[in-house]
Short mmCIF file of C-alpha atoms and ligand atoms in Angstrom, two decimals:
data_model
loop_
_atom_site.label_atom_id
_atom_site.label_comp_id
_atom_site.label_asym_id
_atom_site.label_seq_id
_atom_site.Cartn_x
_atom_site.Cartn_y
_atom_site.Cartn_z
CA UNK A 158 0.00 -0.06 0.03
CA UNK A 159 1.29 3.51 -0.88
CA UNK A 160 0.85 6.74 0.98
CA UNK A 161 -0.79 8.30 -2.04
CA UNK A 162 -4.42 9.06 -1.81
CA UNK A 163 -6.31 7.73 -4.71
CA UNK A 164 -9.82 8.69 -3.68
CA UNK A 165 -10.82 11.49 -1.48
CA UNK A 166 -14.53 12.05 -0.58
CA UNK A 167 -15.54 15.16 1.22
CA UNK A 168 -18.84 15.94 2.58
CA UNK A 169 -20.65 14.09 -0.10
CA UNK A 170 -24.46 14.42 -0.45
CA UNK A 171 -26.69 12.68 -2.86
CA UNK A 172 -30.36 13.63 -3.04
CA UNK A 173 -32.18 11.76 -5.85
CA UNK A 174 -34.86 13.46 -7.94
CA UNK A 175 -37.66 11.86 -5.90
CA UNK A 176 -36.31 13.69 -2.78
CA UNK A 177 -34.42 10.58 -1.33
CA UNK A 178 -31.48 11.74 0.69
CA UNK A 179 -29.12 8.72 0.09
CA UNK A 180 -25.87 10.22 1.15
CA UNK A 181 -25.66 12.75 4.07
CA UNK A 182 -22.23 14.34 4.32
CA UNK A 183 -19.87 11.29 3.63
CA UNK A 184 -16.15 11.92 4.01
CA UNK A 185 -13.19 9.42 3.85
CA UNK A 186 -10.01 8.86 1.95
CA UNK A 187 -8.59 5.70 0.11
CA UNK A 188 -4.93 5.11 -0.25
CA UNK A 189 -3.49 3.42 -3.45
CA UNK A 190 -3.37 -0.42 -2.92
CA UNK A 191 -6.15 -0.52 -0.22
CA UNK A 192 -8.92 -3.10 -0.36
CA UNK A 193 -11.63 -0.99 1.33
CA UNK A 194 -14.98 -2.74 2.00
CA UNK A 195 -18.12 -0.71 2.52
CA UNK A 196 -20.82 -2.42 4.63
CA UNK A 197 -24.33 -1.32 5.80
CA UNK A 198 -27.91 -2.49 5.65
CA UNK A 199 -29.81 -2.60 2.38
CA UNK A 200 -30.62 1.01 1.44
CA UNK A 201 -27.88 2.56 3.54
CA UNK A 202 -26.31 4.18 0.50
CA UNK A 203 -23.42 1.79 -0.41
CA UNK A 204 -24.30 1.60 -4.13
CA UNK A 205 -25.09 5.28 -4.46
CA UNK A 206 -21.55 5.90 -2.99
CA UNK A 207 -19.80 3.82 -5.66
CA UNK A 208 -21.89 5.40 -8.33
CA UNK A 209 -20.95 8.83 -7.24
CA UNK A 210 -17.27 7.95 -7.25
CA UNK A 211 -17.20 6.86 -10.82
CA UNK A 212 -19.79 9.47 -11.66
CA UNK A 213 -22.45 7.17 -12.90
CA UNK A 214 -24.48 9.33 -10.51
CA UNK A 215 -24.14 13.09 -10.14
CA UNK A 216 -23.17 14.13 -6.56
CA UNK A 217 -25.64 16.68 -5.22
CA UNK A 218 -23.11 18.41 -2.92
CA UNK A 219 -19.51 17.91 -1.71
CA UNK A 220 -16.33 16.87 -3.50
CA UNK A 221 -14.66 13.79 -5.02
CA UNK A 222 -11.05 13.74 -5.92
CA UNK A 223 -9.49 11.05 -8.02
CA UNK A 224 -5.53 11.13 -7.67
CA UNK A 225 -5.62 14.61 -6.52
CA UNK A 226 -7.97 15.89 -9.32
CA UNK A 227 -11.48 17.33 -8.54
CA UNK A 228 -13.84 15.08 -10.54
CA UNK A 229 -17.05 16.07 -8.93
CA UNK A 230 -18.44 17.95 -11.86
CA UNK A 231 -16.34 16.76 -14.74
CA UNK A 232 -18.11 16.31 -18.13
CA UNK A 233 -17.41 15.04 -21.63
CA UNK A 234 -14.01 13.80 -22.66
CA UNK A 235 -12.45 14.69 -19.44
CA UNK A 236 -15.02 12.63 -17.45
CA UNK A 237 -14.64 9.61 -19.84
CA UNK A 238 -10.78 9.77 -19.45
CA UNK A 239 -11.29 9.36 -15.63
CA UNK A 240 -13.89 6.72 -16.04
CA UNK A 241 -11.53 4.70 -18.23
CA UNK A 242 -9.24 4.45 -15.01
CA UNK A 243 -12.13 3.19 -12.84
CA UNK A 244 -13.46 -0.22 -13.41
CA UNK A 245 -16.73 -1.36 -12.14
CA UNK A 246 -18.10 -4.78 -11.40
CA UNK A 247 -22.03 -5.17 -10.63
CA UNK A 248 -24.05 -7.73 -8.58
CA UNK A 249 -25.70 -9.05 -11.68
CA UNK A 250 -22.68 -9.11 -13.94
CA UNK A 251 -24.18 -7.01 -16.69
CA UNK A 252 -22.84 -9.09 -19.52
CA UNK A 253 -24.28 -9.12 -23.02
CA UNK A 254 -25.69 -12.72 -22.85
CA UNK A 255 -25.73 -13.68 -26.52
CA UNK A 256 -22.16 -12.46 -27.14
CA UNK A 257 -19.06 -14.60 -26.51
CA UNK A 258 -16.90 -14.28 -23.48
CA UNK A 259 -14.17 -12.78 -25.67
CA UNK A 260 -16.53 -10.29 -27.06
CA UNK A 261 -17.77 -9.29 -23.66
CA UNK A 262 -14.32 -8.69 -22.43
CA UNK A 263 -13.49 -6.65 -25.46
CA UNK A 264 -16.58 -4.54 -24.78
CA UNK A 265 -14.50 -3.12 -21.82
CA UNK A 266 -12.31 -1.58 -24.41
CA UNK A 267 -14.98 -0.13 -26.73
CA UNK A 268 -14.42 3.41 -25.69
CA UNK A 269 -10.74 3.15 -26.95
CA UNK A 270 -11.60 1.60 -30.47
CA UNK A 271 -13.46 3.45 -33.23
CA UNK A 272 -17.06 2.68 -33.52
CA UNK A 273 -16.60 1.38 -37.06
CA UNK A 274 -13.90 -0.98 -36.00
CA UNK A 275 -15.86 -2.32 -33.09
CA UNK A 276 -18.97 -2.86 -35.15
CA UNK A 277 -17.13 -5.19 -37.50
CA UNK A 278 -15.43 -6.86 -34.72
CA UNK A 279 -12.11 -5.54 -35.81
CA UNK A 280 -10.11 -5.28 -32.80
CA UNK A 281 -6.22 -4.88 -32.96
CA UNK A 282 -4.37 -7.95 -32.17
CA UNK A 283 -2.81 -6.33 -29.10
CA UNK A 284 -6.05 -5.73 -27.59
CA UNK A 285 -7.34 -9.25 -28.33
CA UNK A 286 -4.27 -10.62 -26.67
CA UNK A 287 -4.82 -8.43 -23.76
CA UNK A 288 -8.40 -9.78 -23.52
CA UNK A 289 -7.02 -13.33 -23.42
CA UNK A 290 -4.48 -12.17 -20.70
CA UNK A 291 -7.33 -10.91 -18.63
CA UNK A 292 -9.32 -14.07 -19.00
CA UNK A 293 -6.16 -15.83 -17.77
CA UNK A 294 -5.98 -13.90 -14.68
CA UNK A 295 -9.51 -14.97 -13.76
CA UNK A 296 -8.76 -18.52 -14.80
CA UNK A 297 -11.08 -19.01 -17.70
CA UNK A 298 -9.15 -18.46 -21.08
CA UNK A 299 -10.70 -21.72 -22.48
CA UNK A 300 -14.17 -20.12 -22.24
CA UNK A 301 -13.33 -17.30 -24.74
CA UNK A 302 -15.50 -18.55 -27.50
CA UNK A 303 -18.45 -19.65 -25.37
CA UNK A 304 -21.65 -17.62 -25.11
CA UNK A 305 -21.77 -15.63 -21.87
CA UNK A 306 -25.21 -16.98 -20.97
CA UNK A 307 -23.97 -20.55 -21.04
CA UNK A 308 -21.72 -19.93 -18.09
CA UNK A 309 -22.44 -20.37 -14.50
CA UNK A 310 -22.87 -17.36 -12.26
CA UNK A 311 -19.42 -17.46 -10.89
CA UNK A 312 -17.93 -17.78 -14.28
CA UNK A 313 -20.05 -14.85 -15.58
CA UNK A 314 -18.74 -12.66 -12.68
CA UNK A 315 -15.11 -13.67 -13.68
CA UNK A 316 -15.80 -12.50 -17.08
CA UNK A 317 -17.05 -9.27 -15.82
CA UNK A 318 -13.85 -8.85 -13.76
CA UNK A 319 -11.88 -9.56 -16.94
CA UNK A 320 -13.96 -6.92 -18.86
CA UNK A 321 -13.06 -4.35 -16.14
CA UNK A 322 -9.34 -5.41 -16.19
CA UNK A 323 -8.89 -4.76 -19.92
CA UNK A 324 -9.23 -1.08 -18.93
CA UNK A 325 -6.09 -1.49 -16.76
CA UNK A 326 -7.98 0.38 -13.98
CA UNK A 327 -6.17 2.08 -11.13
CA UNK A 328 -9.26 1.66 -9.13
CA UNK A 329 -11.80 -1.21 -9.24
CA UNK A 330 -15.25 -0.69 -7.75
CA UNK A 331 -17.50 -3.81 -6.98
CA UNK A 332 -21.13 -3.43 -6.07
CA UNK A 333 -22.09 -6.53 -3.99
CA UNK A 334 -20.16 -8.64 -6.58
CA UNK A 335 -20.91 -11.94 -4.88
CA UNK A 336 -24.51 -11.37 -3.61
CA UNK A 337 -26.09 -13.54 -6.45
CA UNK A 338 -23.58 -16.34 -5.77
CA UNK A 339 -23.38 -19.39 -3.48
CA UNK A 340 -20.95 -19.29 -0.58
CA UNK A 341 -18.23 -21.50 -2.19
CA UNK A 342 -18.36 -19.48 -5.47
CA UNK A 343 -18.38 -16.25 -3.46
CA UNK A 344 -15.16 -16.97 -1.96
CA UNK A 345 -13.60 -18.14 -5.27
CA UNK A 346 -14.69 -14.86 -6.94
CA UNK A 347 -13.38 -12.78 -3.84
CA UNK A 348 -10.03 -14.44 -4.24
CA UNK A 349 -9.75 -13.00 -7.78
CA UNK A 350 -10.35 -9.59 -6.34
CA UNK A 351 -7.73 -10.23 -3.70
CA UNK A 352 -5.27 -11.43 -6.29
CA UNK A 353 -5.72 -8.39 -8.51
CA UNK A 354 -5.33 -6.19 -5.47
CA UNK A 355 -2.17 -7.92 -4.27
CA UNK A 356 -0.39 -8.69 -7.58
CA UNK A 357 -1.24 -5.48 -9.56
CA UNK A 358 -1.64 -3.23 -6.65
CA UNK A 359 -5.13 -2.16 -7.93
CA UNK A 360 -7.06 -0.35 -5.29
CA UNK A 361 -10.49 -1.89 -4.56
CA UNK A 362 -13.57 -0.50 -3.12
CA UNK A 363 -16.16 -3.25 -2.64
CA UNK A 364 -19.68 -3.42 -1.13
CA UNK A 365 -20.18 -6.57 0.72
CA UNK A 366 -23.04 -8.14 2.72
CA UNK A 367 -21.44 -10.94 4.65
CA UNK A 368 -19.07 -9.95 7.50
CA UNK A 369 -17.07 -13.24 7.21
CA UNK A 370 -15.99 -12.08 3.67
CA UNK A 371 -15.34 -8.64 5.03
CA UNK A 372 -13.03 -9.97 7.73
CA UNK A 373 -11.28 -12.15 5.30
CA UNK A 374 -10.61 -9.72 2.45
CA UNK A 375 -10.87 -6.10 3.66
CA UNK A 376 -7.75 -4.08 4.60
CA UNK A 377 -10.12 -1.51 5.88
CA UNK A 378 -13.86 -1.08 6.44
CA UNK A 379 -16.36 1.77 6.39
CA UNK A 380 -19.95 1.23 7.52
CA UNK A 381 -22.80 3.29 6.29
CA UNK A 382 -26.07 3.77 8.16
CA UNK A 383 -28.87 5.77 6.62
CA UNK A 384 -26.38 7.70 4.29
CA UNK A 385 -23.80 8.43 7.01
CA UNK A 386 -20.43 6.73 8.07
CA UNK A 387 -20.88 5.17 11.53
CA UNK A 388 -17.65 3.15 11.52
CA UNK A 389 -14.36 3.33 9.98
CA UNK A 390 -11.47 0.96 10.92
CA UNK A 391 -10.11 -2.44 10.58
CA UNK A 392 -12.22 -5.53 9.99
CA UNK A 393 -10.98 -6.98 13.29
CA UNK A 394 -12.42 -4.17 15.25
CA UNK A 395 -16.03 -4.97 14.28
CA UNK A 396 -17.08 -6.70 17.55
CA UNK A 397 -20.46 -7.42 18.71
CA UNK A 398 -21.18 -3.86 19.89
CA UNK A 399 -20.21 -2.39 16.47
CA UNK A 400 -22.16 -5.08 14.79
CA UNK A 401 -25.38 -4.07 16.58
CA UNK A 402 -24.65 -0.41 15.93
CA UNK A 403 -24.22 -0.93 12.21
CA UNK A 404 -26.99 -3.43 11.58
CA UNK A 405 -29.29 -2.83 14.52
CA UNK A 406 -30.10 -4.60 17.68
CA UNK A 407 -32.34 -7.29 16.05
CA UNK A 408 -29.55 -8.30 13.56
CA UNK A 409 -27.91 -11.65 13.73
CA UNK A 410 -24.62 -12.50 12.02
CA UNK A 411 -24.87 -15.12 9.43
CA UNK A 412 -21.68 -16.80 8.50
CA UNK A 413 -20.56 -17.57 4.93
CA UNK A 414 -17.44 -19.71 4.79
P1 ADP B 742 -27.52 0.15 -0.65
O1 ADP B 742 -26.54 -0.09 -1.82
O2 ADP B 742 -26.77 0.37 0.56
O3 ADP B 742 -28.60 -0.89 -0.58
P2 ADP B 742 -28.56 2.40 -2.20
O4 ADP B 742 -27.41 3.36 -2.51
O5 ADP B 742 -28.90 1.51 -3.33
O6 ADP B 742 -28.20 1.60 -0.84
O7 ADP B 742 -29.88 3.31 -1.74
C1 ADP B 742 -29.80 4.31 -0.87
C2 ADP B 742 -31.09 5.05 -0.84
O8 ADP B 742 -31.29 5.56 -2.04
C3 ADP B 742 -32.35 4.02 -0.63
O9 ADP B 742 -33.39 4.56 0.10
C4 ADP B 742 -32.84 3.86 -2.06
O10 ADP B 742 -34.14 3.42 -2.09
C5 ADP B 742 -32.53 5.16 -2.75
N1 ADP B 742 -32.16 5.11 -4.20
C6 ADP B 742 -31.23 4.35 -4.76
N2 ADP B 742 -31.32 4.62 -6.12
C7 ADP B 742 -32.28 5.46 -6.43
C8 ADP B 742 -32.66 6.12 -7.56
N3 ADP B 742 -32.14 5.97 -8.69
N4 ADP B 742 -33.80 7.05 -7.42
C9 ADP B 742 -34.27 7.33 -6.13
N5 ADP B 742 -33.78 6.76 -5.03
C10 ADP B 742 -32.83 5.88 -5.09
#
């Protein structure tokens, strides 16, 4: 982990058009190389936070910096330039089901290839080689020619990770990436994030449900409750008292191994 701050969020507010105040003055910093996990009950604002960081959502108030640059209100080409450096993996994979695995990975590179070349499937060899390399990182190069919808959930999520890797992101955001998977597959998918974090030094910010996964993979944790940070620290610091504070008195911890 370096000492350089990759993401700085300062007094971030997000009010949706329907009036929902999803983030209420969130501030934190992320250092390069961290594996930061965001936890909190459903509806606490985790997804909104990630989507503000990569500007899929427009922040209502506050400031977001990426590698020291204020990106809060960037538009057009400048915004796309930043978004190319920030990969995103979603709960439901968001693959193009009828396309092959290779085509799905190459889709992560579309912004860099001319529309005409991408329409005729004409990607430079270097990019295709890179796509295979990304599939190797997630352990499924042999699936390159298979239709995405023929894969299991865990394999589809690995394709989605490969699609984000082809951008060579400095920051990888993952929004509940294992919430649709069974426990064994969840751990296997999380191990790819861990490997990417450790081997390539890619900073990861990941929303997670299960505390056992948080304890195993996070280098640091923040907890959101009703749009505000209520905990920031090491995974080992989340004891019974903090657990009840974050999830409520009625909550019970469910283990996933
Ligand atoms: P989490 O990821 O922790 O489940 P979300 O960020 O999805 O939380 O949601 C935070 C709050 O914002 C919730 O009350 C949710 O209903 C609301 N919300 C999320 N997305 C939208 C949207 N597009 N329009 C209006 N309200 C939204």
